[in-house]
Amino acid sequence: MQLIAENTTIPIPKIHAYALSDDTRPLSSFLILQYIEGRKVSHGELKRLSDEQRTNLYTSLADVYIQIRRLEFPTIGCLSQGLSGFEVCKRLVTIDLNMQELEGLAPHYIQNRYCGGSTTLTSANEYITMLLEIADNAFARDRSPISQEEAEDRLYHLYIFR
């Protein structure tokens, strides 16, 4: 967050507490942020915006994405602040990965195959392929009951980018 605050104009909340760990146990890494008042914008609300309001919203979102995209690093993983500045030095941690770990779906086995002896990824293609395999893992190993219609929808979305 400090990296974004120092290198962009994107407004970000303050960090109250955090922990980073190489431990594979669920929730061994966490981040507690300042609460910021707001609300989700639904598709219906977007449709009700005037053309000018919608343009302003999309322009603001594009500006955020552009600024984040300009922050480039040599590998893919978690950023850490070291003595020489920010560096990618830890394995990727996402909400989806944590949720799969909590559900006992063991996505770390997939990560291990892609990262090998390293803790980071060096190829965008490897990263995307790994994410697709982790999505397949969630579908194949999830024990939650779903309807046939929902299963068809999930299968469609699993293969849309392949």
C-alpha positions as a LaTeX table, in Angstrom:
\begin{tabular}{lrrr}
\hline
Residue & $x$ (\AA) & $y$ (\AA) & $z$ (\AA) \\
\hline
Met1 & 0.00 & 0.00 & 0.00 \\
Gln2 & 2.93 & 2.28 & 0.73 \\
Leu3 & 4.24 & 1.58 & $-2.77$ \\
Ile4 & 0.93 & 2.67 & $-4.30$ \\
Ala5 & 0.73 & 5.74 & $-2.05$ \\
Glu6 & 4.28 & 6.80 & $-2.97$ \\
Asn7 & 4.06 & 6.11 & $-6.71$ \\
Thr8 & 0.48 & 6.94 & $-7.70$ \\
Thr9 & $-2.31$ & 9.38 & $-6.95$ \\
Ile10 & $-4.69$ & 6.54 & $-6.01$ \\
Pro11 & $-6.34$ & 7.18 & $-2.61$ \\
Ile12 & $-5.80$ & 4.21 & $-0.29$ \\
Pro13 & $-6.90$ & 3.38 & 3.28 \\
Lys14 & $-4.49$ & 3.34 & 6.22 \\
Ile15 & $-3.11$ & 0.01 & 7.43 \\
His16 & $-3.96$ & $-0.77$ & 11.08 \\
Ala17 & $-2.29$ & $-4.19$ & 11.34 \\
Tyr18 & $-0.81$ & $-6.91$ & 9.15 \\
Ala19 & 1.19 & $-10.13$ & 9.22 \\
Leu20 & 3.09 & $-11.83$ & 6.42 \\
Ser21 & 4.11 & $-15.44$ & 6.77 \\
Asp22 & 5.53 & $-18.23$ & 4.63 \\
Asp23 & 3.36 & $-20.63$ & 6.63 \\
Thr24 & 0.83 & $-22.55$ & 4.48 \\
Arg25 & $-1.82$ & $-22.50$ & 7.20 \\
Pro26 & $-4.94$ & $-20.50$ & 6.26 \\
Leu27 & $-4.98$ & $-16.89$ & 7.42 \\
Ser28 & $-1.31$ & $-16.90$ & 8.44 \\
Ser29 & $-1.05$ & $-13.67$ & 6.46 \\
Phe30 & $-3.60$ & $-10.90$ & 6.99 \\
Leu31 & $-4.22$ & $-7.18$ & 6.52 \\
Ile32 & $-6.54$ & $-4.96$ & 8.60 \\
Leu33 & $-7.40$ & $-1.68$ & 6.88 \\
Gln34 & $-9.12$ & 1.57 & 7.79 \\
Tyr35 & $-12.87$ & 1.42 & 7.16 \\
Ile36 & $-13.96$ & 3.67 & 4.33 \\
Glu37 & $-17.61$ & 4.52 & 3.91 \\
Gly38 & $-19.00$ & 3.58 & 0.52 \\
Arg39 & $-21.32$ & 1.30 & $-1.35$ \\
Lys40 & $-21.22$ & $-1.16$ & $-4.21$ \\
Val41 & $-22.55$ & 0.10 & $-7.50$ \\
Ser42 & $-24.96$ & $-2.37$ & $-9.05$ \\
His43 & $-25.53$ & $-2.90$ & $-12.76$ \\
Gly44 & $-28.94$ & $-1.25$ & $-12.37$ \\
Glu45 & $-27.40$ & 1.83 & $-10.77$ \\
Leu46 & $-24.86$ & 2.07 & $-13.58$ \\
Lys47 & $-27.67$ & 2.06 & $-16.13$ \\
Arg48 & $-29.41$ & 4.91 & $-14.28$ \\
Leu49 & $-26.35$ & 7.18 & $-14.39$ \\
Ser50 & $-26.30$ & 9.94 & $-16.95$ \\
Asp51 & $-23.83$ & 9.58 & $-19.81$ \\
Glu52 & $-21.61$ & 12.21 & $-18.18$ \\
Gln53 & $-21.67$ & 10.47 & $-14.78$ \\
Arg54 & $-20.91$ & 7.09 & $-16.37$ \\
Thr55 & $-18.05$ & 8.60 & $-18.40$ \\
Asn56 & $-16.60$ & 10.19 & $-15.24$ \\
Leu57 & $-16.84$ & 6.89 & $-13.34$ \\
Tyr58 & $-15.19$ & 4.86 & $-16.12$ \\
Thr59 & $-12.50$ & 7.52 & $-16.64$ \\
Ser60 & $-11.67$ & 7.39 & $-12.91$ \\
Leu61 & $-11.50$ & 3.59 & $-12.96$ \\
Ala62 & $-9.32$ & 3.64 & $-16.08$ \\
Asp63 & $-6.95$ & 6.09 & $-14.38$ \\
Val64 & $-6.57$ & 3.74 & $-11.40$ \\
Tyr65 & $-5.88$ & 0.74 & $-13.66$ \\
Ile66 & $-3.37$ & 2.70 & $-15.75$ \\
Gln67 & $-1.45$ & 3.85 & $-12.68$ \\
Ile68 & $-1.35$ & 0.32 & $-11.24$ \\
Arg69 & $-0.28$ & $-1.12$ & $-14.61$ \\
Arg70 & 2.70 & 1.26 & $-14.71$ \\
Leu71 & 4.12 & $-0.36$ & $-11.55$ \\
Glu72 & 6.20 & $-3.16$ & $-13.08$ \\
Phe73 & 8.30 & $-5.87$ & $-11.43$ \\
Pro74 & 10.59 & $-8.62$ & $-12.74$ \\
Thr75 & 8.59 & $-11.50$ & $-11.20$ \\
Ile76 & 5.06 & $-12.36$ & $-10.03$ \\
Gly77 & 4.30 & $-12.87$ & $-6.34$ \\
Cys78 & 3.87 & $-10.87$ & $-3.12$ \\
Leu79 & 5.61 & $-7.56$ & $-2.69$ \\
Ser80 & 7.72 & $-6.94$ & 0.38 \\
Gln81 & 9.65 & $-3.90$ & 1.49 \\
Gly82 & 13.31 & $-4.67$ & 2.03 \\
Leu83 & 16.33 & $-2.50$ & 2.74 \\
Ser84 & 16.70 & $-1.67$ & $-0.95$ \\
Gly85 & 13.01 & $-0.88$ & $-1.51$ \\
Phe86 & 10.09 & $-2.96$ & $-2.68$ \\
Glu87 & 10.69 & $-6.39$ & $-4.18$ \\
Val88 & 8.73 & $-9.47$ & $-5.15$ \\
Cys89 & 10.00 & $-12.13$ & $-2.79$ \\
Lys90 & 7.13 & $-14.34$ & $-1.69$ \\
Arg91 & 4.66 & $-16.75$ & $-3.21$ \\
Leu92 & 1.41 & $-15.32$ & $-4.55$ \\
Val93 & $-1.39$ & $-15.03$ & $-1.97$ \\
Thr94 & $-4.96$ & $-14.24$ & $-3.06$ \\
Ile95 & $-8.42$ & $-14.39$ & $-1.53$ \\
Asp96 & $-9.28$ & $-17.32$ & $-3.83$ \\
Leu97 & $-6.18$ & $-19.25$ & $-2.74$ \\
Asn98 & $-6.97$ & $-18.62$ & 0.94 \\
Met99 & $-10.59$ & $-19.67$ & 0.46 \\
Gln100 & $-9.52$ & $-22.90$ & $-1.25$ \\
Glu101 & $-7.08$ & $-23.62$ & 1.59 \\
Leu102 & $-9.85$ & $-23.03$ & 4.15 \\
Glu103 & $-12.10$ & $-25.45$ & 2.24 \\
Gly104 & $-9.36$ & $-28.10$ & 2.20 \\
Leu105 & $-8.87$ & $-27.97$ & $-1.58$ \\
Ala106 & $-5.05$ & $-27.67$ & $-1.27$ \\
Pro107 & $-4.23$ & $-25.19$ & $-4.07$ \\
His108 & $-0.67$ & $-24.96$ & $-2.72$ \\
Tyr109 & 0.10 & $-28.24$ & $-4.53$ \\
Ile110 & $-0.69$ & $-26.49$ & $-7.82$ \\
Gln111 & 1.43 & $-23.49$ & $-6.84$ \\
Asn112 & 4.32 & $-25.79$ & $-5.94$ \\
Arg113 & 4.27 & $-27.29$ & $-9.43$ \\
Tyr114 & 4.47 & $-23.87$ & $-11.09$ \\
Cys115 & 6.91 & $-22.22$ & $-8.70$ \\
Gly116 & 9.25 & $-25.19$ & $-8.38$ \\
Gly117 & 12.09 & $-24.31$ & $-6.02$ \\
Ser118 & 11.34 & $-20.59$ & $-6.38$ \\
Thr119 & 8.78 & $-18.62$ & $-4.44$ \\
Thr120 & 7.81 & $-16.42$ & $-7.40$ \\
Leu121 & 6.77 & $-16.83$ & $-11.03$ \\
Thr122 & 8.73 & $-15.31$ & $-13.91$ \\
Ser123 & 6.25 & $-15.74$ & $-16.76$ \\
Ala124 & 2.82 & $-14.18$ & $-17.27$ \\
Asn125 & 1.82 & $-17.28$ & $-19.26$ \\
Glu126 & 2.74 & $-19.55$ & $-16.32$ \\
Tyr127 & 0.80 & $-17.26$ & $-13.98$ \\
Ile128 & $-2.38$ & $-17.36$ & $-16.10$ \\
Thr129 & $-2.10$ & $-21.13$ & $-16.64$ \\
Met130 & $-1.67$ & $-21.61$ & $-12.88$ \\
Leu131 & $-4.74$ & $-19.44$ & $-12.14$ \\
Leu132 & $-6.82$ & $-21.44$ & $-14.62$ \\
Glu133 & $-5.69$ & $-24.70$ & $-13.02$ \\
Ile134 & $-6.55$ & $-23.31$ & $-9.57$ \\
Ala135 & $-10.03$ & $-22.40$ & $-10.88$ \\
Asp136 & $-10.38$ & $-25.98$ & $-12.23$ \\
Asn137 & $-9.31$ & $-27.25$ & $-8.80$ \\
Ala138 & $-12.09$ & $-25.27$ & $-7.11$ \\
Phe139 & $-14.69$ & $-26.64$ & $-9.53$ \\
Ala140 & $-13.53$ & $-30.27$ & $-9.43$ \\
Arg141 & $-12.93$ & $-30.58$ & $-5.68$ \\
Asp142 & $-15.65$ & $-28.31$ & $-4.25$ \\
Arg143 & $-18.11$ & $-30.28$ & $-2.15$ \\
Ser144 & $-20.90$ & $-27.70$ & $-2.19$ \\
Pro145 & $-24.11$ & $-28.88$ & $-3.86$ \\
Ile146 & $-25.03$ & $-26.88$ & $-6.96$ \\
Ser147 & $-27.83$ & $-27.09$ & $-9.51$ \\
Gln148 & $-27.28$ & $-28.37$ & $-13.03$ \\
Glu149 & $-27.80$ & $-24.83$ & $-14.38$ \\
Glu150 & $-25.14$ & $-23.43$ & $-12.03$ \\
Ala151 & $-22.75$ & $-26.27$ & $-12.94$ \\
Glu152 & $-23.21$ & $-25.53$ & $-16.65$ \\
Asp153 & $-22.60$ & $-21.83$ & $-16.01$ \\
Arg154 & $-19.41$ & $-22.57$ & $-14.05$ \\
Leu155 & $-18.13$ & $-24.94$ & $-16.76$ \\
Tyr156 & $-18.80$ & $-22.32$ & $-19.42$ \\
His157 & $-16.83$ & $-19.70$ & $-17.48$ \\
Leu158 & $-13.99$ & $-22.14$ & $-16.75$ \\
Tyr159 & $-13.38$ & $-22.69$ & $-20.46$ \\
Ile160 & $-14.22$ & $-19.27$ & $-21.92$ \\
Phe161 & $-10.57$ & $-18.08$ & $-21.78$ \\
Arg162 & $-8.94$ & $-21.28$ & $-23.09$ \\
\hline
\end{tabular}
